[in-house]
XYZ file of C-alpha atoms in Angstrom:
612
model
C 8.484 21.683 -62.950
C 7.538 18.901 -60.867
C 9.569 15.486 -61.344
C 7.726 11.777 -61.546
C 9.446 9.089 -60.062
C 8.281 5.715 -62.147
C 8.544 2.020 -60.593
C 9.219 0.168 -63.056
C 8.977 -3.205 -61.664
C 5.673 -3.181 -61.269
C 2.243 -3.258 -63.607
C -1.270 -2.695 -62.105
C -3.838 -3.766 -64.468
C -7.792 -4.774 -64.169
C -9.472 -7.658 -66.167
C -13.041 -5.967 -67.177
C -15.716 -7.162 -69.650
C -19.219 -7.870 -69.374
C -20.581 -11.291 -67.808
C -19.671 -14.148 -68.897
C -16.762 -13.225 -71.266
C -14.302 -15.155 -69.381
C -12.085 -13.009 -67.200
C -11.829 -15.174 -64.567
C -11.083 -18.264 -66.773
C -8.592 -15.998 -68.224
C -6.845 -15.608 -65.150
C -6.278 -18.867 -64.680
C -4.045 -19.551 -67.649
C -2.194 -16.573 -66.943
C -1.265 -18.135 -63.522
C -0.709 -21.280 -64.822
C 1.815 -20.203 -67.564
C 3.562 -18.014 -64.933
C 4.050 -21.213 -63.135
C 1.592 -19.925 -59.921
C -0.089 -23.612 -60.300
C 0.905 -26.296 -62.419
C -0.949 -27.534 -65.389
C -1.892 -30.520 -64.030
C -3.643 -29.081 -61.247
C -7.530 -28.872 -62.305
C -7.991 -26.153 -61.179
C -10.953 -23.929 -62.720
C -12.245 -19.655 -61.973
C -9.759 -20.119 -58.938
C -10.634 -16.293 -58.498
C -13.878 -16.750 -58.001
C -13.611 -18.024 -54.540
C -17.094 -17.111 -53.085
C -19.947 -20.216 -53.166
C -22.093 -18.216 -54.354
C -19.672 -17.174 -57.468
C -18.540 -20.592 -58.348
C -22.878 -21.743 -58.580
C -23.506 -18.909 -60.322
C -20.398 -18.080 -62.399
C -20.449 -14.822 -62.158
C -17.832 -12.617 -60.210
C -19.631 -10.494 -57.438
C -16.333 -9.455 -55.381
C -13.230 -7.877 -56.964
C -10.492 -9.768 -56.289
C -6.191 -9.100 -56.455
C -3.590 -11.705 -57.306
C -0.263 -11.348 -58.478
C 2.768 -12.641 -60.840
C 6.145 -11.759 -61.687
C 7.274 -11.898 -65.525
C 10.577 -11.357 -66.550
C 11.403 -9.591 -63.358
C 8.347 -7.209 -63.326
C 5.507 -8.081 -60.543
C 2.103 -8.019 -62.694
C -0.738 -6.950 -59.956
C -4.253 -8.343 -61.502
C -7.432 -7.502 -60.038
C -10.590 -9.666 -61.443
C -13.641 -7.146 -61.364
C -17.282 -8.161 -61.311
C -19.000 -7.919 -65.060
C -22.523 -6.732 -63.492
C -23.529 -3.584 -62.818
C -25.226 -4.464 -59.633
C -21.998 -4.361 -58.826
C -20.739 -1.146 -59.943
C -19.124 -0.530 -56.262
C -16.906 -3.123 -56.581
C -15.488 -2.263 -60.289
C -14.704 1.275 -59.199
C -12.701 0.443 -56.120
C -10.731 -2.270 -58.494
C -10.231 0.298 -61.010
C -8.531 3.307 -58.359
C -5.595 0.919 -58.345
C -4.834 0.168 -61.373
C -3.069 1.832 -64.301
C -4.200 0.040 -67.048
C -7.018 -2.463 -68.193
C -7.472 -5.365 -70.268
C -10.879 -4.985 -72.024
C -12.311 -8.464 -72.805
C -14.714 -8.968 -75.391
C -16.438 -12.080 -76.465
C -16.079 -13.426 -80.526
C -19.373 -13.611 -80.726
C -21.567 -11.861 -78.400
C -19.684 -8.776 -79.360
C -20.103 -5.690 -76.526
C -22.709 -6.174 -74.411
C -24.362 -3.514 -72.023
C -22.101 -4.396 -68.948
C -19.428 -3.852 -71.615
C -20.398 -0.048 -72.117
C -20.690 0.211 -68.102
C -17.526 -1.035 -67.257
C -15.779 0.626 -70.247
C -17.362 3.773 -69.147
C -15.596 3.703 -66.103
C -12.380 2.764 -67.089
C -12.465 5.622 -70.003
C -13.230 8.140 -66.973
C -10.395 6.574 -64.790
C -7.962 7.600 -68.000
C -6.994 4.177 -67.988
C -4.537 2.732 -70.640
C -6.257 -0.004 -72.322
C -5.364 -4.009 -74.106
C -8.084 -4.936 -76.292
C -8.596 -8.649 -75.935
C -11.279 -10.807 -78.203
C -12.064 -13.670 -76.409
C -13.635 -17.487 -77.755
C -12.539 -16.858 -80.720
C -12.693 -20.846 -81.220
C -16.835 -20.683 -81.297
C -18.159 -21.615 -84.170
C -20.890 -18.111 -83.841
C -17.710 -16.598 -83.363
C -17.176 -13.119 -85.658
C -14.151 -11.215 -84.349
C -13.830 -9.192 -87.581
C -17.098 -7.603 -86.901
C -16.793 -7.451 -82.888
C -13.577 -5.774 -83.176
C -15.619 -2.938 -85.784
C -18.498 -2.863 -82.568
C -15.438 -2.271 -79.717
C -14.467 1.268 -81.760
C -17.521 2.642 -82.914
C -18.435 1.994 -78.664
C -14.871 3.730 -77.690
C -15.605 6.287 -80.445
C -19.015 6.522 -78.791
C -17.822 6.800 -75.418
C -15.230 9.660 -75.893
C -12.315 7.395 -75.573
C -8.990 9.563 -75.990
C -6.767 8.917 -78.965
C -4.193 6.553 -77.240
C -7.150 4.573 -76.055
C -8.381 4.301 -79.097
C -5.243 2.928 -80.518
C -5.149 0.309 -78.274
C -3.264 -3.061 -78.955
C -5.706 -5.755 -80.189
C -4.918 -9.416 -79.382
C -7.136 -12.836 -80.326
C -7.420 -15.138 -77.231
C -9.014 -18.573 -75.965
C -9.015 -17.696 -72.444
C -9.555 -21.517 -71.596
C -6.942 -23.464 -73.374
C -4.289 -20.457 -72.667
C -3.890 -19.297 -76.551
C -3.185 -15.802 -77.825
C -2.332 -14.127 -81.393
C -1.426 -10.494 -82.988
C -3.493 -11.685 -85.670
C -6.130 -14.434 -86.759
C -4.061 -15.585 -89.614
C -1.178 -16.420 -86.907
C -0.280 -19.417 -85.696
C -1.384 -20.133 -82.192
C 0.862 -18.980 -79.222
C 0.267 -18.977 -75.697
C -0.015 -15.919 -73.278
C 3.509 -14.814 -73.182
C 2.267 -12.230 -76.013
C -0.521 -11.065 -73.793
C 2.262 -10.486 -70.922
C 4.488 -8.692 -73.291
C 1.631 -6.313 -74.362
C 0.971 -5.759 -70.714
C 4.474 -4.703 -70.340
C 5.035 -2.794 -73.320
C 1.602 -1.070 -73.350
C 0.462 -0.577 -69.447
C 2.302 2.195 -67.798
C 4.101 1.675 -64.438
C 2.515 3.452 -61.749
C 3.561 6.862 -61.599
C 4.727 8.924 -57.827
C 6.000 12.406 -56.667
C 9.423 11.349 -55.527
C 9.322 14.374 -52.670
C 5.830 13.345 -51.550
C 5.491 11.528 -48.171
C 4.222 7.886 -47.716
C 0.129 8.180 -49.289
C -2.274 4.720 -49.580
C -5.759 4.886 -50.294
C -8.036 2.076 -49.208
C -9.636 0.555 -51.778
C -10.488 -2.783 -50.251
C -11.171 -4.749 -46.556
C -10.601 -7.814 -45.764
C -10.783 -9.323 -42.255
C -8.547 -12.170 -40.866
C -8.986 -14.152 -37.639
C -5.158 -13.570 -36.563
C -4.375 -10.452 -37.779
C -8.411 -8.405 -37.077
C -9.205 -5.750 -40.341
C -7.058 -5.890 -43.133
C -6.923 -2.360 -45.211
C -5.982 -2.943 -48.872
C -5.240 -0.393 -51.484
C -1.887 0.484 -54.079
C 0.886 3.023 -52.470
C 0.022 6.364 -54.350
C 3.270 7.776 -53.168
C 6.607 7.256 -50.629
C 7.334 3.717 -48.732
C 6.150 2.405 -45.570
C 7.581 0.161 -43.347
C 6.346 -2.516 -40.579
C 5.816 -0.718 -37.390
C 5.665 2.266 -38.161
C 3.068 4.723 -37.081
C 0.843 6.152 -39.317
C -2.521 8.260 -39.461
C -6.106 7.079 -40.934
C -7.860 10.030 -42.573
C -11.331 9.308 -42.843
C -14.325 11.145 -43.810
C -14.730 13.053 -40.027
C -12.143 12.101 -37.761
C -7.622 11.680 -38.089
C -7.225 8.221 -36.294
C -2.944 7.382 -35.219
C -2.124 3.921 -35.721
C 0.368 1.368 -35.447
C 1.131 -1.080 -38.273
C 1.846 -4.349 -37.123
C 2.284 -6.524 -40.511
C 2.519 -5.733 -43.982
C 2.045 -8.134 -46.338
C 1.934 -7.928 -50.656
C 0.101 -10.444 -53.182
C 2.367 -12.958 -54.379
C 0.016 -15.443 -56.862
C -3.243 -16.028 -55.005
C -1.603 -15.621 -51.659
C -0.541 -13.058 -49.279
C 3.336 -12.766 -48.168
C 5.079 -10.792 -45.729
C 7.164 -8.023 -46.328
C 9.333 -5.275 -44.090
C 8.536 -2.636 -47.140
C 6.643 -1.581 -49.688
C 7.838 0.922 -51.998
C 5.243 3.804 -54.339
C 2.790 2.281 -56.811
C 2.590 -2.083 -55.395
C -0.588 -2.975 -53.667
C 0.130 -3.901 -50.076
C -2.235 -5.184 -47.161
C -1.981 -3.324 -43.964
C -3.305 -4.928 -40.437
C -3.395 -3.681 -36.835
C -6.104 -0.951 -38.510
C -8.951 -1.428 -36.785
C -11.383 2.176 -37.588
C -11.421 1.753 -41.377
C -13.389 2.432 -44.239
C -12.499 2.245 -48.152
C -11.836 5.399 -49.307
C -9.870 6.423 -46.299
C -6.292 7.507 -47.183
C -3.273 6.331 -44.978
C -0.507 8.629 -44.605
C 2.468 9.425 -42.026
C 2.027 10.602 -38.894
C 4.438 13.937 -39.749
C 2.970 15.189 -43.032
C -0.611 13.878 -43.565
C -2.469 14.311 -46.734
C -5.659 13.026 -47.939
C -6.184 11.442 -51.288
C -9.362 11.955 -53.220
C -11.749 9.573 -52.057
C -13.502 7.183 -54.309
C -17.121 8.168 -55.836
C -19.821 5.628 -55.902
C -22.877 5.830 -58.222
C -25.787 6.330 -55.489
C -27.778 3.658 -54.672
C -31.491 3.131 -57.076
C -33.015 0.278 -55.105
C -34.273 -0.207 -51.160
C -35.395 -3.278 -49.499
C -36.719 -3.681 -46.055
C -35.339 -6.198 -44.073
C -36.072 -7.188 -40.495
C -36.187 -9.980 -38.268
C -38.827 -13.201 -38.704
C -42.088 -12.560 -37.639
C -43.249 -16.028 -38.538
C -44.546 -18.788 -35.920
C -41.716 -20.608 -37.428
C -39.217 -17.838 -36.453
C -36.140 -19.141 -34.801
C -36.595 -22.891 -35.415
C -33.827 -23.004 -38.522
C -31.419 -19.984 -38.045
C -28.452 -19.409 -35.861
C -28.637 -15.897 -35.985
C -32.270 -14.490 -35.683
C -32.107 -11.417 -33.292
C -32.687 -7.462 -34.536
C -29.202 -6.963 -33.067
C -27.226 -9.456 -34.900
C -29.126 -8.737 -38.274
C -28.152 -5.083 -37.765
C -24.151 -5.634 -36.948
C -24.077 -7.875 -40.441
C -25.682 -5.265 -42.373
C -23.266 -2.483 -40.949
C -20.383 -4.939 -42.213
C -21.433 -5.249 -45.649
C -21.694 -1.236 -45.437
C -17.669 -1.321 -44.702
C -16.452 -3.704 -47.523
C -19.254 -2.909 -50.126
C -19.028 0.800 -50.605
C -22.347 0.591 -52.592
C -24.253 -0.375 -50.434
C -26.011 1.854 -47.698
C -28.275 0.964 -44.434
C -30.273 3.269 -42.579
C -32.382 2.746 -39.556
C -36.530 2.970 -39.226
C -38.862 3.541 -36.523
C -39.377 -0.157 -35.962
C -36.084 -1.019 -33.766
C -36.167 -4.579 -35.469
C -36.123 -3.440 -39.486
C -33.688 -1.575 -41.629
C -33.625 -0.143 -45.023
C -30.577 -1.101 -47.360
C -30.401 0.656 -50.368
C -28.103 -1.010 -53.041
C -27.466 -0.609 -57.062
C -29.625 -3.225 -57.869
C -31.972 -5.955 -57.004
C -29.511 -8.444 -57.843
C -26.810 -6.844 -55.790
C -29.326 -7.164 -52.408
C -30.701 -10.683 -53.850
C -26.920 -11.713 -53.406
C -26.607 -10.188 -50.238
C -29.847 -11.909 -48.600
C -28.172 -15.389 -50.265
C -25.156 -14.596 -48.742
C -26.825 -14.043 -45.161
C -29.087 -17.212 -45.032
C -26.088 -19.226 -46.018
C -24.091 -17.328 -43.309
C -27.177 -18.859 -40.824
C -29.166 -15.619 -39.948
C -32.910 -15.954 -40.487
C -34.520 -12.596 -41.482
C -37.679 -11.674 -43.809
C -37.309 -9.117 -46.820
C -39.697 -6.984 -48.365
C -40.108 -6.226 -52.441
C -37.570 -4.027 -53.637
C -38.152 -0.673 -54.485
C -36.782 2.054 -56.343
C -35.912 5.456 -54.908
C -37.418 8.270 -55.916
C -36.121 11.638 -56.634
C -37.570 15.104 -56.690
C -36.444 17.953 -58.665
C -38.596 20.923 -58.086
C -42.101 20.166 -58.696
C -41.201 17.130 -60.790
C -40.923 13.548 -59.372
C -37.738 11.324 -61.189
C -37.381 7.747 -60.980
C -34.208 5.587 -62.003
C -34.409 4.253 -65.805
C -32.750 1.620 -67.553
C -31.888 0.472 -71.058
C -32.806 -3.327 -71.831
C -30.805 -4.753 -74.237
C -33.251 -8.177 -75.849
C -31.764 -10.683 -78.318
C -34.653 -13.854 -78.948
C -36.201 -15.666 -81.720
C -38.642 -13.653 -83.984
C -41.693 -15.443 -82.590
C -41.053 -14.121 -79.370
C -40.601 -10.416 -80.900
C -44.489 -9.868 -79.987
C -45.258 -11.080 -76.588
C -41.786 -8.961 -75.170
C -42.974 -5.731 -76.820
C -46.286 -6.160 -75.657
C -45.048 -7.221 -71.976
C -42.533 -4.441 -71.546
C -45.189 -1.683 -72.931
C -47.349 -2.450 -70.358
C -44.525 -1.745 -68.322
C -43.807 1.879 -69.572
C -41.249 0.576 -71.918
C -40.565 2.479 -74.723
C -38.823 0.630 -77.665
C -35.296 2.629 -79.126
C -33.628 0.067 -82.002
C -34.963 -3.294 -83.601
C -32.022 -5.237 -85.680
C -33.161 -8.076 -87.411
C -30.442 -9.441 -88.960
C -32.361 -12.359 -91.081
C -31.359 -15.544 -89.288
C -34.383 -15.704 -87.347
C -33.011 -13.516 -83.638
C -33.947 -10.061 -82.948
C -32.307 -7.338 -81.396
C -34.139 -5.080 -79.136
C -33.489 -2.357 -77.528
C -35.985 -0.632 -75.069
C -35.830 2.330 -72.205
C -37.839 1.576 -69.465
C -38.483 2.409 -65.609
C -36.259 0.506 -63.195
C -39.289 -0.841 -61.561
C -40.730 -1.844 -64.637
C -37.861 -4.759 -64.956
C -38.746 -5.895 -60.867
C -40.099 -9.007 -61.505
C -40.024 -8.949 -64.897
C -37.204 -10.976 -65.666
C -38.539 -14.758 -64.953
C -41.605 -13.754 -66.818
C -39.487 -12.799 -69.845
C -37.782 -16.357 -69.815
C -41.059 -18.342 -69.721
C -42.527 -16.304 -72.515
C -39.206 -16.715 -74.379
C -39.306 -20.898 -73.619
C -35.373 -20.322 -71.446
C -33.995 -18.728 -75.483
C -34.090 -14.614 -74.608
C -30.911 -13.240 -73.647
C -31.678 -9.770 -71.422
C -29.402 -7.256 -70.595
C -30.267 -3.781 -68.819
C -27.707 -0.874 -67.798
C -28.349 1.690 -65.492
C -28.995 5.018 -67.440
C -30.249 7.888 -64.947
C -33.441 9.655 -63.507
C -35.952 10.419 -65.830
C -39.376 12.162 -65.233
C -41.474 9.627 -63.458
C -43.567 7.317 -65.746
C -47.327 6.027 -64.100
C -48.499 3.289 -62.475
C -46.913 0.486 -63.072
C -48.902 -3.265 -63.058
C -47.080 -5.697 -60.858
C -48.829 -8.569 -61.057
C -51.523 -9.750 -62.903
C -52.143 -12.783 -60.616
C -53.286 -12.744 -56.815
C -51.915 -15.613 -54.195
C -53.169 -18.819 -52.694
C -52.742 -18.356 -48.889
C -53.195 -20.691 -46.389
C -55.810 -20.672 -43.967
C -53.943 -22.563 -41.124
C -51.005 -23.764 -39.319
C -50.255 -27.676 -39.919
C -48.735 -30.011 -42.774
C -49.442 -30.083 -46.103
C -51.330 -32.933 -47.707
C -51.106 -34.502 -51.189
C -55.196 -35.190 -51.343
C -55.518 -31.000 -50.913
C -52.932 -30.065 -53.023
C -53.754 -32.656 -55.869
C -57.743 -30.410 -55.623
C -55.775 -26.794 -55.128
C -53.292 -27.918 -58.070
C -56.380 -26.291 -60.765
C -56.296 -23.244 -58.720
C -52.813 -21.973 -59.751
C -49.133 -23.180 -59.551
C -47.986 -24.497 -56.247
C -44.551 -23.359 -54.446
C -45.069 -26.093 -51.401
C -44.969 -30.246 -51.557
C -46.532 -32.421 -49.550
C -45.269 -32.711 -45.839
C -43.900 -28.780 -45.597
C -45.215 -27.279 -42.906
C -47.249 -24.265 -43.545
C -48.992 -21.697 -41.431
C -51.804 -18.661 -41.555
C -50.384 -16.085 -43.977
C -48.305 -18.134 -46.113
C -48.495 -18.211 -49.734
C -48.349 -21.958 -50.798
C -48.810 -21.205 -54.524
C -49.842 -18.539 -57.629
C -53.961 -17.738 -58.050
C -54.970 -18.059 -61.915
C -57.085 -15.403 -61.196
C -56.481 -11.722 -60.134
C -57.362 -12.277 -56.125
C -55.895 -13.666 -53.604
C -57.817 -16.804 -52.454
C -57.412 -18.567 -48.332
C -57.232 -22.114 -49.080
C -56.402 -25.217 -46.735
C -53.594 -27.031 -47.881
C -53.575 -29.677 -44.618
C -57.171 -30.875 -46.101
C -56.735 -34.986 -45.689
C -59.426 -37.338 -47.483
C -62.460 -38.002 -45.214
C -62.595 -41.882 -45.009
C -65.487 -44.070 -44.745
C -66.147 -48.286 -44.330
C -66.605 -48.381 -47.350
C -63.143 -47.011 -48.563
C -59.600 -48.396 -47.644
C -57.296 -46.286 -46.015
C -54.796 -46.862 -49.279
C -56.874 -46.546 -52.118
C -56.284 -43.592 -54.421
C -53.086 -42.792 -52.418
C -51.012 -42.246 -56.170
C -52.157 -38.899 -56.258
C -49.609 -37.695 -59.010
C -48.596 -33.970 -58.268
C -46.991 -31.693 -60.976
C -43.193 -30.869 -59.721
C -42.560 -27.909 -57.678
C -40.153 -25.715 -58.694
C -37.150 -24.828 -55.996
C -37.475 -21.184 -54.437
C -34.745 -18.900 -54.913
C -34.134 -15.714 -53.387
C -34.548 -13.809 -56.996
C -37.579 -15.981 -57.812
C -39.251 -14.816 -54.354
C -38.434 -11.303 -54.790
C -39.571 -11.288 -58.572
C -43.402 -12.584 -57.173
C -43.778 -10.786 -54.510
C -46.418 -7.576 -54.467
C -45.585 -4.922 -51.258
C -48.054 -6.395 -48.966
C -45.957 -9.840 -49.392
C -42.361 -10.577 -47.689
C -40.096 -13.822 -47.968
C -38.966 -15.989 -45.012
C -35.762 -16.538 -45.501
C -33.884 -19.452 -43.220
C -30.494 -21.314 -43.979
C -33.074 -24.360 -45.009
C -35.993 -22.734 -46.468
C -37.177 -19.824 -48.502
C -41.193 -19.522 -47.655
C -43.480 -16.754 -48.770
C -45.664 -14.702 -47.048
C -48.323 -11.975 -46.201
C -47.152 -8.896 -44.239
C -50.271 -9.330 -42.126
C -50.464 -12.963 -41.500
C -54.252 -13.641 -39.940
C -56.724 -13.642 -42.581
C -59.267 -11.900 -40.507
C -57.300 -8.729 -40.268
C -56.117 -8.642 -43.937
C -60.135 -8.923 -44.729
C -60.638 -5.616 -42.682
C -57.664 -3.795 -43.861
C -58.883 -4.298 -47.953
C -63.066 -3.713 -46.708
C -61.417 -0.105 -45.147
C -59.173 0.179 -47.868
C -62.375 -0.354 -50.007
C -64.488 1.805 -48.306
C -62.053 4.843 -48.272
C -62.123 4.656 -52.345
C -66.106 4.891 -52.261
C -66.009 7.841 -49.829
């Protein structure tokens, strides 16, 4: 029989729930009470150290920090709640043992809840059931806790999982109970469960020294950082190891090992079986790569990604206002940061085209590429991006497409126009709950493309009060044409300035995306059409004056506010013979074909083709 070794004095456990639920907050008062930071520091989501995740707050990148209670180091990993970012969850979850499942009072399990569940059912992980904001006055935990089993009951969760310890938390001021009838206590209960309930990681005591990557991280000092938990044996600084990757053995030299102590990294000479460690002096990397010795190596099962459902185009700015706002605007330098969100972001994929100067990433979701073009322009690169677009699969004669489920909670007004909206988009409706307090539930399956652009629609017709959720379900047999827009665009005609006298007369036309004074050239799209068609107007008009009018009079020409352009917002509009300019200071729309002349000749071919 074949002995385990166990390390006792460690615990590897992941923080997953759906959006929103407080994970990260959660983290924070488990660092404070273990004395990380002191309670006096204001210190809020400290684990959500991207920009982009603090504006947002949402978690896009897994992250690892680390405590020690009552002599046992407690590795946590944060993990992203959306499954955009699927990628990210399943690297988190290969080096762990355990998870804490966090659901909120009152929202109850939510569809990112079932897809990060999912995968921590099929990881076999052991599992702390934690309802969260249970201080809300919505908040129901009685009847959440009844929704978290029939879902694990649902989801084929083993009998251990299933008897999972259940604690009551308020991740914000730090409080925890066994029960709601209990007087409150802080976290120490929560750390207890962890320690009582999580197994330590588990090794073959005979087995050489075995890491798999599971994360990369880069550091100006040190180069490529490789990060991932010790499957089995030690390792020690400077000694020389192998990189198995997918096609080639690669000997290397370790030249600093470091572990996670609280939010920072510390130095160490070794590392013994199941602790997470950070190896540099790596330089030909990728996750899922195991790291092994030199003498005896062995590969570790690498990790499996969902494949990707959505492309995008992106290539370099084509505009006459290319390189006047961006640092980086060449094909080359666009291409090198795309291969480098390939290495740390193991969902996402790139692949080359016939035009030298535009690429095809294929990701999990819009979101997920939305977040990635965000990410670029505030990085300084100027680039334009094309609509996203689903893949497509074949099967034998028959043509699949991606679908999702849409999970809808809004007022019963808004029941009609949402049904009606996402039936024109090939939605087909599964479940209505109406519990009799004037919200509906609704639950729909519907093409992945049908939801591309859908989204800021389904706000406006709900007046900002719809809550939408949609989780990644499969292919499914391909459903029709789908309608993308309903309206056409108002383009402008020329290159110049825009002026408050034409866009006071254009403002009946449509809604406006441009104030006075932005510049604007041939091919842009300044605003929305009412109608259908797209319409060439001339936003640089000025008023024609005459000796009998002063220069000044009528100047308080009172325009209706302009909306700021976002990223998602652009994608959402955008048909496929539209892109968006995106620059560190501007997001600007645009037609592929930019001269009006041409685009007139391409539609009267296009036209005449259909006739024939």
């Amino acid at each position: 029989m074949k002995s385990v070794g166990v390390n006792k004095k460690i615990r590897n456990i992941a923080i997953i729930a759906h959006v929103d639920h407080g994970k990260t907050t959660l983290v924070d008062s488990m660092l404070k009470l273990s004395g990380i930071f002191r309670q006096s520091e204001g210190v809020e989501r400290v684990m959500d150290s991207l920009e982009l995740e603090r504006e947002r707050g949402i978690t896009i990148a897994a992250k690892n920090c680390a405590l020690t209670y009552k002599g046992v180091k407690i590795n946590i990993l944060d993990t992203p709640g959306h499954a955009d970012f699927g990628g990210e969850v399943e690297r988190a979850l290969s080096m762990v043992d355990g998870a804490i499942l966090l659901v909120d009072a009152s929202e109850g399990p939510l569809p990112q809840t079932r897809f990060v569940l999912q995968k921590a059912l099929q990881s076999n992980l052991a599992l702390i059931l934690c309802i969260n904001k249970i201080d809300r006055k919505d908040a129901r935990p009685n009847e959440v806790l009844d929704e978290v089993y029939d879902l694990l009951i649902e989801l084929d969760a083993s009998e251990q999982q299933l008897d999972c310890p259940v604690l009551y938390t308020i991740g914000k001021t730090g409080v925890c109970k066994k029960s709601l009838s209990e007087e409150d206590q802080d976290l120490t209960l929560l750390f207890d469960a962890i320690l009582e309930h999580i197994p330590a990681p588990s090794f073959d005591p005979s087995a050489p020294f075995q890491m798999l990557v599971s994360d990369l991280g880069y550091s100006d000092y040190l180069g490529r950082l490789a990060i991932g938990k010790v499957f089995n044996g030690k390792v020690k600084a400077n000694e020389t190891l192998v990189c198995i990757g997918e096609e080639k053995t690669v000997t290397l030299k370790v030249s600093k090992l470091q572990v996670y102590e609280g939010m920072e990294v510390k130095e160490v000479k070794e590392v013994e079986a199941g602790d997470i460690v950070v190896l540099s002096g790596i330089e030909e990397v990728k996750i899922g790569d195991t790291i092994a010795t030199k003498a005896n190596p062995k590969a570790l099962p690498r990790i499996q990604v969902d494949e990707p459902t959505v492309s995008m185009l992106f290539s370099i700015n084509t505009s006459p206002f290319a390189g006047r706002e961006g640092k980086y605007v060449q094909s080359r330098k666009i291409r090198e940061r795309l291969l480098k969100e390939t290495l740390l972001n193991v969902a996402i994929r790139i692949e080359e085209t016939e035009d030298k100067d535009a690429f095809i990433v294929k990701g999990r979701g819009e979101f997920q590429l939305a977040v990635l073009v965000e990410t670029m322009r505030r990085e300084g690169f100027e680039l334009c991006v094309g609509r996203p677009k689903v893949i497509f699969k074949k099967e034998g004669d028959m043509l699949l497409e991606p679908m999702e489920r849409v999970f809808i909670d809004c007022e019963e007004m808004f029941m009609g126009v949402v049904t009606e909206k996402l039936s024109l988009r090939k939605g087909r409706m599964q479940n209505l709950v109406n519990n009799g307090k004037g919200r509906v539930r609704l639950e729909f399956l519907i093409p992945s493309r049908g939801l591309i652009g859908y989204r800021d629609e389904f706000l406006t017709d709900t007046k900002g009060t719809g809550i939408m959720h949609s989780l990644y379900v499969g292919y499914g047999e391909y459903t029709g044409e789908i309608p993308s827009r309903f309206t056409g665009a108002l383009v402008a005609d020329r290159e110049g300035v825009a002026v408050a006298y034409a866009l006071f007369n254009l403002e009946p036309r449509g809604q406006l995306f441009v104030r006075p004074g932005d510049m604007v050239y041939e091919g842009m799209i300044i605003g929305e059409h009412n109608r259908a068609n797209d319409l060439d107007v001339n936003p640089c008009k000025a008023k024609k004056l005459t000796n009998l009018r002063a220069a000044g009079k009528d100047d308080a020409v009172i325009l209706t506010p302009v909306l700021p352009m976002t990223v998602e917002r652009a994608l959402h509009f955008i048909r496929d013979d539209e892109m968006v300019e995106v620059t560190p200071k501007s997001i600007r729309l645009r037609k592929v074909v930019l001269s009006a002349q041409k685009r007139h000749a391409l539609a009267s071919k296009a036209k005449k083709q259909i006739l024939n």
